Amino acid sequence: MKNVNIKKIRKKLEKTLDAKRYEHTLGVAYTAAALAMCFQADIEKAKVAGLLHDCAKCMSNEKKMDICQKQGIEITEMEKKNPFLLHAKVGRYLARKQFHVKDEDVLNAILNHTTGRPGMSRLEKIIYIADYIEPERKHAPNLTQVRKLAFRDIDAALLQILKDTLGYLQNIDSPVDPMTQETYNYYVLNKRI
Ligand code: DGI
Ligand code: FE
Ligand code: FE
């Protein structure tokens, strides 16, 4: 990837993210790289997308909303009520503007890492899954099985994570973003796409 210096990205993130988020970020980057090796995806893109997926996570809600307003990024009703969801959209924006990422697949992987989307690319699936299974994650249901499954059957792992995420959100009575529901519905019907 041209214009992208992984070391520089890491240094910058170490300054802007809190310690816990930075550790999570490194975990996602090397888990994504391992998944890319396993499924013959671009390892460098996996690392960059993994590093940058949460680059807007430690920004205040006000700042995220402000960036969206100034940049003409649409804020949905769901995002207005749950502004943390915006870290994906704002993350994509920062990846392009501050980290000079031009690759659309990497930018999409950042944009869709929280809710997923119907018809995800290989790289988008890798980041979505790596975010869920990276070594620092401790509390997700079925984590041991999903970690093993991810390296054997990426699509089965994706569906399991979507299912467990919806179950978790229902359990804690948290509103479900229409995109999260749509993604699940899509992959239940299209198990191997
Ligand atoms: O940023 P991270 O914590 O690393 O991971 P993430 O961006 O995937 O966010 C994880 C949280 O997002 C997890 O607790 C599940 C939640 N989430 C995913 N889809 C939805 C959602 N939360 C709400 N309220 N609605 C959703 O549709
Ligand atoms: Fe995130
Ligand atoms: Fe994350």
CSV table of C-alpha atoms and ligand atoms in Angstrom, one decimal:
chain,number,residue,atom,x,y,z
A,1,MET,CA,0.0,0.0,0.0
A,2,LYS,CA,1.4,3.3,-1.0
A,3,ASN,CA,1.4,6.3,1.4
A,4,VAL,CA,0.9,4.1,4.4
A,5,ASN,CA,3.6,3.6,7.0
A,6,ILE,CA,2.5,1.1,9.6
A,7,LYS,CA,5.0,2.2,12.2
A,8,LYS,CA,3.9,5.8,11.9
A,9,ILE,CA,0.2,4.7,12.2
A,10,ARG,CA,1.0,2.8,15.4
A,11,LYS,CA,2.9,5.7,17.0
A,12,LYS,CA,0.0,8.1,16.3
A,13,LEU,CA,-2.6,5.7,17.6
A,14,GLU,CA,-0.5,5.1,20.8
A,15,LYS,CA,-0.9,8.8,21.5
A,16,THR,CA,-4.6,9.2,20.6
A,17,LEU,CA,-6.0,6.0,22.1
A,18,ASP,CA,-6.1,5.0,25.8
A,19,ALA,CA,-3.9,2.1,26.8
A,20,LYS,CA,-6.7,-0.5,26.8
A,21,ARG,CA,-8.0,0.5,23.4
A,22,TYR,CA,-4.4,0.6,22.0
A,23,GLU,CA,-3.8,-3.0,23.2
A,24,HIS,CA,-7.1,-4.0,21.7
A,25,THR,CA,-6.1,-2.3,18.4
A,26,LEU,CA,-2.8,-4.2,18.2
A,27,GLY,CA,-4.7,-7.4,19.0
A,28,VAL,CA,-7.1,-6.8,16.1
A,29,ALA,CA,-4.2,-6.0,13.8
A,30,TYR,CA,-2.3,-9.2,14.3
A,31,THR,CA,-5.4,-11.3,14.5
A,32,ALA,CA,-6.5,-9.8,11.2
A,33,ALA,CA,-3.1,-10.5,9.7
A,34,ALA,CA,-3.3,-14.2,10.8
A,35,LEU,CA,-6.8,-14.5,9.3
A,36,ALA,CA,-5.5,-13.0,6.1
A,37,MET,CA,-2.7,-15.6,6.0
A,38,CYS,CA,-5.2,-18.3,6.6
A,39,PHE,CA,-7.6,-17.1,3.8
A,40,GLN,CA,-5.1,-15.7,1.3
A,41,ALA,CA,-6.2,-12.1,1.8
A,42,ASP,CA,-3.8,-9.1,1.6
A,43,ILE,CA,-1.8,-9.2,4.9
A,44,GLU,CA,-0.8,-5.6,4.8
A,45,LYS,CA,-4.3,-4.3,4.2
A,46,ALA,CA,-5.5,-6.5,7.1
A,47,LYS,CA,-2.9,-5.0,9.4
A,48,VAL,CA,-3.7,-1.4,8.4
A,49,ALA,CA,-7.5,-1.9,8.6
A,50,GLY,CA,-7.0,-3.7,12.0
A,51,LEU,CA,-4.9,-0.8,13.3
A,52,LEU,CA,-7.3,1.9,12.2
A,53,HIS,CA,-10.7,0.3,12.8
A,54,ASP,CA,-11.2,2.0,16.2
A,55,CYS,CA,-9.1,5.1,15.5
A,56,ALA,CA,-12.0,7.4,16.4
A,57,LYS,CA,-13.1,5.4,19.5
A,58,CYS,CA,-11.5,7.6,22.1
A,59,MET,CA,-13.0,10.8,20.7
A,60,SER,CA,-15.9,12.4,22.6
A,61,ASN,CA,-19.4,12.0,21.2
A,62,GLU,CA,-19.6,15.8,20.7
A,63,LYS,CA,-16.4,15.7,18.6
A,64,LYS,CA,-17.7,12.7,16.5
A,65,MET,CA,-21.0,14.5,15.9
A,66,ASP,CA,-19.2,17.7,15.0
A,67,ILE,CA,-17.0,16.0,12.4
A,68,CYS,CA,-20.1,14.3,10.9
A,69,GLN,CA,-21.9,17.6,10.6
A,70,LYS,CA,-18.9,19.4,9.2
A,71,GLN,CA,-18.1,16.7,6.7
A,72,GLY,CA,-21.6,16.0,5.6
A,73,ILE,CA,-21.6,12.5,7.0
A,74,GLU,CA,-25.2,11.4,7.7
A,75,ILE,CA,-26.1,10.6,11.3
A,76,THR,CA,-29.0,8.1,11.5
A,77,GLU,CA,-31.6,8.2,14.2
A,78,MET,CA,-30.0,5.1,15.8
A,79,GLU,CA,-26.6,6.9,15.8
A,80,LYS,CA,-28.1,10.0,17.3
A,81,LYS,CA,-29.3,7.9,20.2
A,82,ASN,CA,-26.1,5.7,20.4
A,83,PRO,CA,-23.3,8.0,19.3
A,84,PHE,CA,-20.7,5.4,20.0
A,85,LEU,CA,-21.8,3.7,16.8
A,86,LEU,CA,-20.4,6.8,14.9
A,87,HIS,CA,-16.8,5.7,15.7
A,88,ALA,CA,-17.0,3.5,12.6
A,89,LYS,CA,-18.0,6.3,10.2
A,90,VAL,CA,-15.7,8.9,11.7
A,91,GLY,CA,-12.9,6.2,11.8
A,92,ARG,CA,-13.3,5.8,8.1
A,93,TYR,CA,-13.1,9.6,7.6
A,94,LEU,CA,-9.9,9.9,9.8
A,95,ALA,CA,-8.3,6.9,8.1
A,96,ARG,CA,-8.5,8.8,4.8
A,97,LYS,CA,-7.8,12.3,6.0
A,98,GLN,CA,-5.2,11.8,8.7
A,99,PHE,CA,-3.7,8.5,7.8
A,100,HIS,CA,-3.9,8.9,4.1
A,101,VAL,CA,-5.5,5.5,3.4
A,102,LYS,CA,-6.9,5.4,-0.1
A,103,ASP,CA,-7.8,1.8,-0.5
A,104,GLU,CA,-11.6,1.4,-0.6
A,105,ASP,CA,-11.6,-2.1,0.8
A,106,VAL,CA,-9.6,-1.0,3.8
A,107,LEU,CA,-11.9,2.1,4.3
A,108,ASN,CA,-15.0,-0.2,4.0
A,109,ALA,CA,-13.6,-2.6,6.6
A,110,ILE,CA,-13.3,0.3,9.0
A,111,LEU,CA,-16.7,1.7,8.1
A,112,ASN,CA,-18.5,-1.6,8.6
A,113,HIS,CA,-16.7,-3.1,11.5
A,114,THR,CA,-19.4,-2.6,14.1
A,115,THR,CA,-22.6,-3.5,12.3
A,116,GLY,CA,-21.3,-5.5,9.4
A,117,ARG,CA,-23.2,-5.1,6.1
A,118,PRO,CA,-24.8,-7.5,3.6
A,119,GLY,CA,-22.2,-8.6,1.0
A,120,MET,CA,-19.1,-8.0,3.0
A,121,SER,CA,-15.7,-8.4,1.2
A,122,ARG,CA,-13.2,-10.9,2.5
A,123,LEU,CA,-11.3,-8.1,4.2
A,124,GLU,CA,-14.4,-6.7,5.8
A,125,LYS,CA,-15.2,-10.1,7.3
A,126,ILE,CA,-11.7,-10.5,8.6
A,127,ILE,CA,-11.8,-7.2,10.4
A,128,TYR,CA,-15.3,-7.8,11.8
A,129,ILE,CA,-14.2,-11.2,13.1
A,130,ALA,CA,-10.8,-10.1,14.4
A,131,ASP,CA,-12.5,-7.4,16.4
A,132,TYR,CA,-14.5,-10.0,18.1
A,133,ILE,CA,-11.9,-12.7,18.7
A,134,GLU,CA,-8.7,-10.8,19.4
A,135,PRO,CA,-6.8,-12.0,22.5
A,136,GLU,CA,-7.8,-9.1,24.8
A,137,ARG,CA,-11.5,-9.9,24.4
A,138,LYS,CA,-12.7,-11.8,27.4
A,139,HIS,CA,-16.5,-11.7,27.7
A,140,ALA,CA,-18.1,-12.7,24.4
A,141,PRO,CA,-20.2,-15.8,24.5
A,142,ASN,CA,-18.8,-18.9,22.7
A,143,LEU,CA,-15.5,-17.2,22.4
A,144,THR,CA,-13.4,-20.4,22.5
A,145,GLN,CA,-15.4,-22.1,19.8
A,146,VAL,CA,-15.6,-19.0,17.6
A,147,ARG,CA,-11.9,-18.4,17.8
A,148,LYS,CA,-11.3,-21.9,16.5
A,149,LEU,CA,-14.1,-21.7,14.0
A,150,ALA,CA,-12.8,-18.4,12.5
A,151,PHE,CA,-9.6,-20.1,11.2
A,152,ARG,CA,-11.5,-23.1,9.8
A,153,ASP,CA,-14.7,-21.6,8.3
A,154,ILE,CA,-14.8,-17.8,8.1
A,155,ASP,CA,-18.4,-17.6,7.0
A,156,ALA,CA,-19.7,-19.9,9.8
A,157,ALA,CA,-17.7,-17.8,12.3
A,158,LEU,CA,-19.2,-14.6,10.8
A,159,LEU,CA,-22.8,-15.9,11.2
A,160,GLN,CA,-22.1,-17.2,14.7
A,161,ILE,CA,-20.8,-13.7,15.8
A,162,LEU,CA,-23.7,-11.9,14.2
A,163,LYS,CA,-26.1,-14.3,16.0
A,164,ASP,CA,-24.3,-13.9,19.4
A,165,THR,CA,-24.1,-10.1,19.0
A,166,LEU,CA,-27.9,-9.9,18.4
A,167,GLY,CA,-28.5,-12.2,21.3
A,168,TYR,CA,-26.3,-10.1,23.5
A,169,LEU,CA,-28.0,-6.8,22.5
A,170,GLN,CA,-31.4,-8.4,23.2
A,171,ASN,CA,-30.2,-9.6,26.6
A,172,ILE,CA,-29.1,-6.2,27.7
A,173,ASP,CA,-32.1,-4.5,26.1
A,174,SER,CA,-30.0,-2.4,23.8
A,175,PRO,CA,-31.5,-1.1,20.5
A,176,VAL,CA,-30.4,-2.9,17.4
A,177,ASP,CA,-29.1,-0.9,14.5
A,178,PRO,CA,-31.1,-1.8,11.4
A,179,MET,CA,-27.8,-2.6,9.6
A,180,THR,CA,-26.9,-5.1,12.3
A,181,GLN,CA,-30.2,-6.8,11.8
A,182,GLU,CA,-30.0,-6.6,8.0
A,183,THR,CA,-26.5,-8.1,8.0
A,184,TYR,CA,-27.7,-11.0,10.1
A,185,ASN,CA,-30.8,-11.6,8.0
A,186,TYR,CA,-28.6,-11.6,4.8
A,187,TYR,CA,-26.1,-14.1,6.1
A,188,VAL,CA,-28.7,-16.5,7.5
A,189,LEU,CA,-30.1,-16.6,3.9
A,190,ASN,CA,-26.7,-16.5,2.2
A,191,LYS,CA,-24.5,-18.8,4.3
A,192,ARG,CA,-21.5,-19.1,1.9
A,193,ILE,CA,-21.3,-15.7,0.2
B,1,DGI,O1,-15.3,-0.7,19.2
B,1,DGI,P1,-15.2,-2.1,19.8
B,1,DGI,O2,-15.7,-2.2,21.2
B,1,DGI,O3,-13.9,-2.8,19.6
B,1,DGI,O4,-16.2,-3.1,18.9
B,1,DGI,P2,-17.4,-2.6,18.0
B,1,DGI,O5,-17.2,-1.4,17.2
B,1,DGI,O6,-17.8,-3.9,17.2
B,1,DGI,O7,-18.5,-2.3,19.1
B,1,DGI,C1,-18.9,-3.4,19.9
B,1,DGI,C2,-20.2,-3.2,20.5
B,1,DGI,O8,-21.1,-2.7,19.5
B,1,DGI,C3,-20.7,-4.5,21.1
B,1,DGI,O9,-21.0,-4.3,22.4
B,1,DGI,C4,-21.9,-4.7,20.3
B,1,DGI,C5,-22.3,-3.4,19.8
B,1,DGI,N1,-23.2,-3.3,18.7
B,1,DGI,C6,-23.0,-4.0,17.5
B,1,DGI,N2,-24.1,-3.8,16.7
B,1,DGI,C7,-24.9,-2.9,17.5
B,1,DGI,C8,-24.3,-2.7,18.7
B,1,DGI,N3,-24.9,-1.9,19.7
B,1,DGI,C9,-26.1,-1.4,19.4
B,1,DGI,N4,-26.6,-0.6,20.3
B,1,DGI,N5,-26.7,-1.6,18.3
B,1,DGI,C10,-26.2,-2.4,17.3
B,1,DGI,O10,-26.8,-2.6,16.2
B,2,FE,FE,-15.2,-0.5,17.1
B,3,FE,FE,-12.6,-2.8,18.0
